[in-house]
Amino acid sequence: MKLFYHPDQERHAPPTFLLRGRPVDSPEGPVRAELLTAGLASLGLSMTAPTEVDSARLRDRLGRIHAPRYLDFLETIHARWRALPDAAEIVAPNVHPCGGGHHYPRHPVGLVGWHMHDMACPMTADSFAGILASAASAEAAADAVLSGEPSAYALCRPPGHHAGPERAGGFCFLNNSALAATVLRERHERVAILDVDLHHGNGTQDIFYQRGDVWTGSLHADPADFYPFFWGGADEHGEGDGQGANVNLPLPLGSDGATFLATLDRLIECLDAFRPQALVVALGLDAHKDDPLAGLALETDDFTEIGRRLAAIELPTVLVQEGGYPTEHLGDNLAALLGGYTAA
């Protein structure tokens, strides 16, 4: 298995985010990559950096899943924000078009509220470079699979599955899993995205909700009680050409590994019915019981079983890192999953 990570991802290093009304240290920082890299090293694995970060090809592929004005926003908003009188160093929203806005704003404060749906995506002057490096890592892994690798892993931070066509949220800016699926679609007629993160991948769902060529499936903590709250119900099946190509299997808060694995088996049955030719795994490790954002109660050994089940699907596969936040177990959880995957 080839593994990809570009060190420019370290340039996105937001110091804090807003949690329950309080500024707290952000769990989504460069230390995540350090812990995950240590887990890979324990398996004797090392990573390769993509040869290019900001290429015309990457920009074109991102333009297939994100609105042009959103990509422009991400690239330019920090400079526009800092030009405002008395603006903070960090870009963060203070107004949102709740209920739906009637027109697209010109003012930077309005733009930030339009494109950032929560307070978990602060941006610094170097953030866009790190965000783009994360996407380039996912692209490189998908290109490797297109070139004949049976599987590849992308260590991506910031993560991506909460990022919609023109919306950032939940630490996510560009949808790395959707990007990987877009690359795979250049050769395969039917691609599946299987999301095993603690949280529902609402951005991924939004991107493909009306498409029938990319199946999206997710098991996650029930959004009635957990982030992202407004998406991820079992009654969301897709629309138009995408009718039936979206499957959500919410889990009660605190569900253990046995419940998670039984639900994953059900989700894989739904995936098999779609008959995909290639697979993207939106790989969250935050379902572990000690994760800082814990909502489920998996043990490290459960990730080994998840890896075995993913390998048994036997498709060309891109594994894209999503959630999983700093604990002493984070690297072990990745090592357990990839160990189970490669041994299957």
Short mmCIF file of C-alpha atoms in Angstrom, two decimals, residues 21-330:
data_model
loop_
_atom_site.label_atom_id
_atom_site.label_comp_id
_atom_site.label_asym_id
_atom_site.label_seq_id
_atom_site.Cartn_x
_atom_site.Cartn_y
_atom_site.Cartn_z
CA GLY A 21 -19.72 28.94 23.60
CA ARG A 22 -16.13 28.75 24.86
CA PRO A 23 -12.86 29.12 22.95
CA VAL A 24 -10.89 25.89 23.50
CA ASP A 25 -7.69 24.44 22.08
CA SER A 26 -8.39 22.98 18.65
CA PRO A 27 -7.95 19.20 18.45
CA GLU A 28 -7.48 19.51 14.67
CA GLY A 29 -3.83 20.55 14.46
CA PRO A 30 -0.45 19.27 13.24
CA VAL A 31 -0.11 16.95 16.25
CA ARG A 32 -2.76 14.74 14.63
CA ALA A 33 -0.41 14.01 11.74
CA GLU A 34 2.45 13.32 14.15
CA LEU A 35 0.42 10.74 16.07
CA LEU A 36 -0.92 9.10 12.91
CA THR A 37 2.57 8.98 11.39
CA ALA A 38 3.84 7.26 14.53
CA GLY A 39 1.12 4.64 14.12
CA LEU A 40 2.20 4.01 10.54
CA ALA A 41 5.83 3.78 11.61
CA SER A 42 4.92 1.02 14.06
CA LEU A 43 3.89 -1.04 11.01
CA GLY A 44 7.11 -0.17 9.19
CA LEU A 45 5.24 2.15 6.82
CA SER A 46 6.35 5.55 5.59
CA MET A 47 4.68 8.21 3.48
CA THR A 48 5.37 9.95 0.20
CA ALA A 49 4.62 13.60 -0.50
CA PRO A 50 2.64 14.47 -3.65
CA THR A 51 4.90 15.97 -6.29
CA GLU A 52 2.56 18.94 -6.80
CA VAL A 53 0.20 20.74 -4.47
CA ASP A 54 -1.37 23.53 -6.49
CA SER A 55 -1.71 22.11 -10.00
CA ALA A 56 -4.16 22.99 -12.77
CA ARG A 57 -5.40 19.39 -12.67
CA LEU A 58 -6.17 19.57 -8.95
CA ARG A 59 -7.99 22.87 -9.43
CA ASP A 60 -10.06 21.34 -12.24
CA ARG A 61 -10.99 18.31 -10.15
CA LEU A 62 -11.93 20.45 -7.15
CA GLY A 63 -14.13 22.50 -9.48
CA ARG A 64 -16.22 19.38 -10.15
CA ILE A 65 -17.27 19.12 -6.50
CA HIS A 66 -17.03 22.69 -5.17
CA ALA A 67 -18.52 25.94 -6.49
CA PRO A 68 -16.01 28.32 -8.12
CA ARG A 69 -16.97 31.15 -5.79
CA TYR A 70 -16.32 28.93 -2.78
CA LEU A 71 -12.84 27.99 -4.00
CA ASP A 72 -12.14 31.68 -4.56
CA PHE A 73 -13.42 32.42 -1.06
CA LEU A 74 -11.05 29.93 0.57
CA GLU A 75 -8.07 31.31 -1.31
CA THR A 76 -8.72 35.02 -0.78
CA ILE A 77 -10.79 35.48 2.36
CA HIS A 78 -7.96 35.88 4.86
CA ALA A 79 -6.46 38.85 3.02
CA ARG A 80 -9.89 40.41 2.53
CA TRP A 81 -10.74 39.84 6.19
CA ARG A 82 -7.52 41.38 7.47
CA ALA A 83 -8.17 44.48 5.37
CA LEU A 84 -11.23 45.23 7.51
CA PRO A 85 -10.81 47.76 10.36
CA ASP A 86 -9.96 46.07 13.68
CA ALA A 87 -10.29 42.55 12.22
CA ALA A 88 -8.86 39.63 14.18
CA GLU A 89 -5.93 37.59 12.90
CA ILE A 90 -8.24 34.59 12.56
CA VAL A 91 -11.18 34.40 10.16
CA ALA A 92 -14.32 33.28 11.98
CA PRO A 93 -18.03 33.91 11.32
CA ASN A 94 -20.32 36.04 13.45
CA VAL A 95 -23.45 35.96 11.26
CA HIS A 96 -25.19 33.19 9.31
CA PRO A 97 -28.05 33.16 6.76
CA CYS A 98 -30.19 30.88 8.94
CA GLY A 99 -33.28 29.78 7.04
CA GLY A 100 -31.56 30.51 3.73
CA GLY A 101 -30.22 33.78 2.37
CA HIS A 102 -31.79 35.58 -0.58
CA HIS A 103 -28.62 37.00 -2.12
CA TYR A 104 -24.89 36.33 -2.11
CA PRO A 105 -23.01 38.98 -0.10
CA ARG A 106 -20.03 41.08 -1.20
CA HIS A 107 -18.75 42.06 2.26
CA PRO A 108 -16.16 39.69 3.83
CA VAL A 109 -18.18 39.29 7.04
CA GLY A 110 -21.19 38.18 5.00
CA LEU A 111 -19.06 35.84 2.89
CA VAL A 112 -17.61 34.16 5.97
CA GLY A 113 -21.10 33.62 7.37
CA TRP A 114 -22.33 32.27 4.03
CA HIS A 115 -19.51 29.77 3.53
CA MET A 116 -18.78 28.66 7.12
CA HIS A 117 -21.72 26.96 8.77
CA ASP A 118 -20.17 26.65 12.24
CA MET A 119 -17.34 27.93 14.44
CA ALA A 120 -14.99 24.98 13.89
CA CYS A 121 -13.20 26.30 10.80
CA PRO A 122 -11.08 29.30 11.78
CA MET A 123 -8.52 30.27 9.14
CA THR A 124 -5.09 31.82 9.56
CA ALA A 125 -2.90 33.43 6.89
CA ASP A 126 -1.35 30.03 6.04
CA SER A 127 -4.51 27.95 6.23
CA PHE A 128 -5.27 27.78 2.52
CA ALA A 129 -1.83 26.35 1.75
CA GLY A 130 -2.41 23.59 4.32
CA ILE A 131 -5.94 22.93 3.08
CA LEU A 132 -4.72 22.57 -0.50
CA ALA A 133 -1.91 20.23 0.59
CA SER A 134 -4.47 18.02 2.30
CA ALA A 135 -6.51 17.79 -0.91
CA ALA A 136 -3.38 17.12 -2.97
CA SER A 137 -2.56 14.17 -0.70
CA ALA A 138 -5.99 12.64 -1.34
CA GLU A 139 -5.58 13.26 -5.07
CA ALA A 140 -2.18 11.55 -5.10
CA ALA A 141 -3.59 8.45 -3.37
CA ALA A 142 -6.47 8.26 -5.86
CA ASP A 143 -4.08 8.71 -8.80
CA ALA A 144 -1.96 5.85 -7.44
CA VAL A 145 -4.99 3.56 -7.46
CA LEU A 146 -5.86 4.68 -11.00
CA SER A 147 -2.29 3.73 -11.95
CA GLY A 148 -2.75 0.18 -10.71
CA GLU A 149 -2.17 0.18 -6.96
CA PRO A 150 -4.82 -2.03 -5.31
CA SER A 151 -5.10 0.42 -2.43
CA ALA A 152 -3.59 3.67 -1.14
CA TYR A 153 -3.89 5.76 2.01
CA ALA A 154 -3.95 9.56 2.29
CA LEU A 155 -3.21 11.23 5.61
CA CYS A 156 -5.36 14.33 5.24
CA ARG A 157 -5.67 17.14 7.74
CA PRO A 158 -7.69 19.21 7.81
CA PRO A 159 -10.25 16.50 7.10
CA GLY A 160 -12.96 16.93 4.49
CA HIS A 161 -16.23 15.06 4.79
CA HIS A 162 -18.22 17.94 6.34
CA ALA A 163 -17.28 20.26 3.45
CA GLY A 164 -20.13 20.66 0.97
CA PRO A 165 -20.24 22.25 -2.49
CA GLU A 166 -19.74 25.71 -0.99
CA ARG A 167 -19.66 25.24 2.76
CA ALA A 168 -16.97 24.63 5.37
CA GLY A 169 -17.77 23.06 8.72
CA GLY A 170 -16.59 20.60 11.32
CA PHE A 171 -12.87 21.35 10.73
CA CYS A 172 -13.38 20.64 6.99
CA PHE A 173 -12.82 22.95 4.00
CA LEU A 174 -12.27 20.83 0.86
CA ASN A 175 -13.93 17.44 0.60
CA ASN A 176 -10.98 15.07 0.23
CA SER A 177 -13.09 11.90 0.02
CA ALA A 178 -15.31 13.41 -2.69
CA LEU A 179 -12.16 14.49 -4.53
CA ALA A 180 -10.79 10.93 -4.42
CA ALA A 181 -14.10 9.62 -5.77
CA THR A 182 -13.97 12.23 -8.54
CA VAL A 183 -10.54 10.98 -9.57
CA LEU A 184 -11.72 7.36 -9.57
CA ARG A 185 -14.74 8.31 -11.67
CA GLU A 186 -12.38 9.25 -14.49
CA ARG A 187 -12.02 5.53 -15.14
CA HIS A 188 -14.85 3.80 -13.27
CA GLU A 189 -18.57 4.24 -14.00
CA ARG A 190 -19.69 3.49 -10.44
CA VAL A 191 -17.75 4.51 -7.33
CA ALA A 192 -18.76 4.12 -3.69
CA ILE A 193 -17.80 6.20 -0.64
CA LEU A 194 -18.05 4.31 2.64
CA ASP A 195 -17.83 6.62 5.66
CA VAL A 196 -16.88 5.02 9.00
CA ASP A 197 -16.24 8.27 10.87
CA LEU A 198 -17.97 9.02 14.18
CA HIS A 199 -19.81 11.89 12.50
CA HIS A 200 -22.07 11.83 9.46
CA GLY A 201 -20.32 13.02 6.30
CA ASN A 202 -22.92 15.65 5.48
CA GLY A 203 -20.74 17.47 2.98
CA THR A 204 -20.10 14.30 1.00
CA GLN A 205 -23.81 13.55 1.02
CA ASP A 206 -24.63 17.04 -0.26
CA ILE A 207 -22.15 16.79 -3.13
CA PHE A 208 -23.52 13.51 -4.48
CA TYR A 209 -27.15 13.57 -3.25
CA GLN A 210 -28.61 13.98 -6.75
CA ARG A 211 -26.11 11.75 -8.54
CA GLY A 212 -26.45 8.06 -9.21
CA ASP A 213 -22.86 7.36 -10.23
CA VAL A 214 -21.36 7.76 -6.74
CA TRP A 215 -22.97 5.83 -3.88
CA THR A 216 -22.54 7.33 -0.42
CA GLY A 217 -23.00 5.33 2.76
CA SER A 218 -22.34 6.30 6.36
CA LEU A 219 -22.67 4.85 9.84
CA HIS A 220 -22.31 7.40 12.61
CA ALA A 221 -23.61 8.65 15.95
CA ASP A 222 -27.27 9.59 15.63
CA PRO A 223 -27.47 13.25 14.50
CA ALA A 224 -30.58 13.76 16.62
CA ASP A 225 -28.10 13.92 19.51
CA PHE A 226 -24.75 14.64 17.88
CA TYR A 227 -22.89 16.77 15.32
CA PRO A 228 -23.70 17.58 12.49
CA PHE A 229 -27.27 17.51 13.92
CA PHE A 230 -29.17 18.53 10.78
CA TRP A 231 -28.13 15.78 8.34
CA GLY A 232 -27.53 12.04 8.50
CA GLY A 233 -30.96 10.57 9.18
CA ALA A 234 -31.97 7.11 7.98
CA ASP A 235 -34.70 8.72 5.85
CA GLU A 236 -32.20 10.53 3.58
CA HIS A 237 -31.98 8.35 0.46
CA GLY A 238 -30.94 10.75 -2.30
CA GLU A 239 -32.96 12.67 -4.87
CA GLY A 240 -33.46 12.53 -8.63
CA ASP A 241 -30.77 10.41 -10.25
CA GLY A 242 -29.36 9.84 -6.77
CA GLN A 243 -32.52 8.27 -5.35
CA GLY A 244 -31.44 5.16 -3.45
CA ALA A 245 -27.72 5.93 -3.78
CA ASN A 246 -27.40 7.41 -0.29
CA VAL A 247 -27.61 5.25 2.83
CA ASN A 248 -27.35 6.42 6.45
CA LEU A 249 -27.29 4.05 9.41
CA PRO A 250 -27.29 6.15 12.62
CA LEU A 251 -26.12 4.54 15.85
CA PRO A 252 -27.27 5.33 19.40
CA LEU A 253 -24.78 7.36 21.41
CA GLY A 254 -22.35 5.14 23.27
CA SER A 255 -22.70 2.16 20.91
CA ASP A 256 -19.89 -0.37 21.33
CA GLY A 257 -17.73 -2.20 18.82
CA ALA A 258 -20.08 -5.14 18.38
CA THR A 259 -22.95 -2.84 17.44
CA PHE A 260 -20.71 -0.81 15.13
CA LEU A 261 -19.41 -3.90 13.32
CA ALA A 262 -22.87 -5.42 12.89
CA THR A 263 -24.07 -2.12 11.42
CA LEU A 264 -21.02 -1.93 9.15
CA ASP A 265 -21.92 -5.39 7.82
CA ARG A 266 -25.39 -4.06 6.92
CA LEU A 267 -23.91 -1.02 5.23
CA ILE A 268 -21.52 -3.16 3.17
CA GLU A 269 -24.50 -5.25 2.00
CA CYS A 270 -26.09 -2.02 0.71
CA LEU A 271 -22.82 -1.06 -0.96
CA ASP A 272 -22.55 -4.47 -2.68
CA ALA A 273 -26.04 -4.00 -4.15
CA PHE A 274 -24.79 -0.86 -5.91
CA ARG A 275 -22.06 -2.94 -7.63
CA PRO A 276 -19.30 -0.31 -7.46
CA GLN A 277 -16.09 -0.71 -9.41
CA ALA A 278 -13.94 1.29 -6.98
CA LEU A 279 -14.16 2.43 -3.38
CA VAL A 280 -13.26 5.41 -1.22
CA VAL A 281 -13.20 4.87 2.54
CA ALA A 282 -13.76 8.05 4.55
CA LEU A 283 -11.64 6.79 7.41
CA GLY A 284 -12.55 8.24 10.78
CA LEU A 285 -10.90 6.95 13.95
CA ASP A 286 -12.93 9.13 16.30
CA ALA A 287 -15.39 6.36 17.17
CA HIS A 288 -12.85 5.25 19.80
CA LYS A 289 -14.14 5.51 23.36
CA ASP A 290 -11.39 7.95 24.44
CA ASP A 291 -11.51 10.34 21.50
CA PRO A 292 -11.87 13.99 22.64
CA LEU A 293 -15.11 14.20 20.64
CA ALA A 294 -16.29 10.76 21.72
CA GLY A 295 -19.83 9.68 20.93
CA LEU A 296 -19.28 5.94 20.45
CA ALA A 297 -17.29 3.40 22.46
CA LEU A 298 -15.02 1.39 20.17
CA GLU A 299 -11.82 -0.22 21.43
CA THR A 300 -8.56 -0.35 19.46
CA ASP A 301 -9.12 -4.02 18.58
CA ASP A 302 -12.39 -3.08 16.89
CA PHE A 303 -10.46 -1.09 14.29
CA THR A 304 -8.62 -4.27 13.31
CA GLU A 305 -11.98 -5.86 12.53
CA ILE A 306 -13.07 -2.78 10.57
CA GLY A 307 -9.90 -3.07 8.48
CA ARG A 308 -10.60 -6.73 7.74
CA ARG A 309 -14.14 -5.98 6.61
CA LEU A 310 -12.99 -3.15 4.36
CA ALA A 311 -10.35 -5.35 2.74
CA ALA A 312 -12.92 -8.09 2.14
CA ILE A 313 -14.84 -5.75 -0.20
CA GLU A 314 -12.00 -6.44 -2.69
CA LEU A 315 -12.19 -3.29 -4.78
CA PRO A 316 -9.55 -0.76 -5.81
CA THR A 317 -9.63 1.40 -2.68
CA VAL A 318 -8.50 4.83 -1.54
CA LEU A 319 -8.50 5.30 2.24
CA VAL A 320 -8.79 9.00 3.10
CA GLN A 321 -8.15 10.11 6.67
CA GLU A 322 -11.08 11.98 8.19
CA GLY A 323 -11.57 12.33 11.96
CA GLY A 324 -9.66 10.94 14.91
CA TYR A 325 -8.23 13.40 17.40
CA PRO A 326 -5.25 13.44 19.76
CA THR A 327 -5.14 10.72 22.38
CA GLU A 328 -2.49 8.16 23.30
CA HIS A 329 -4.53 5.65 21.24
CA LEU A 330 -4.80 7.52 17.94
#
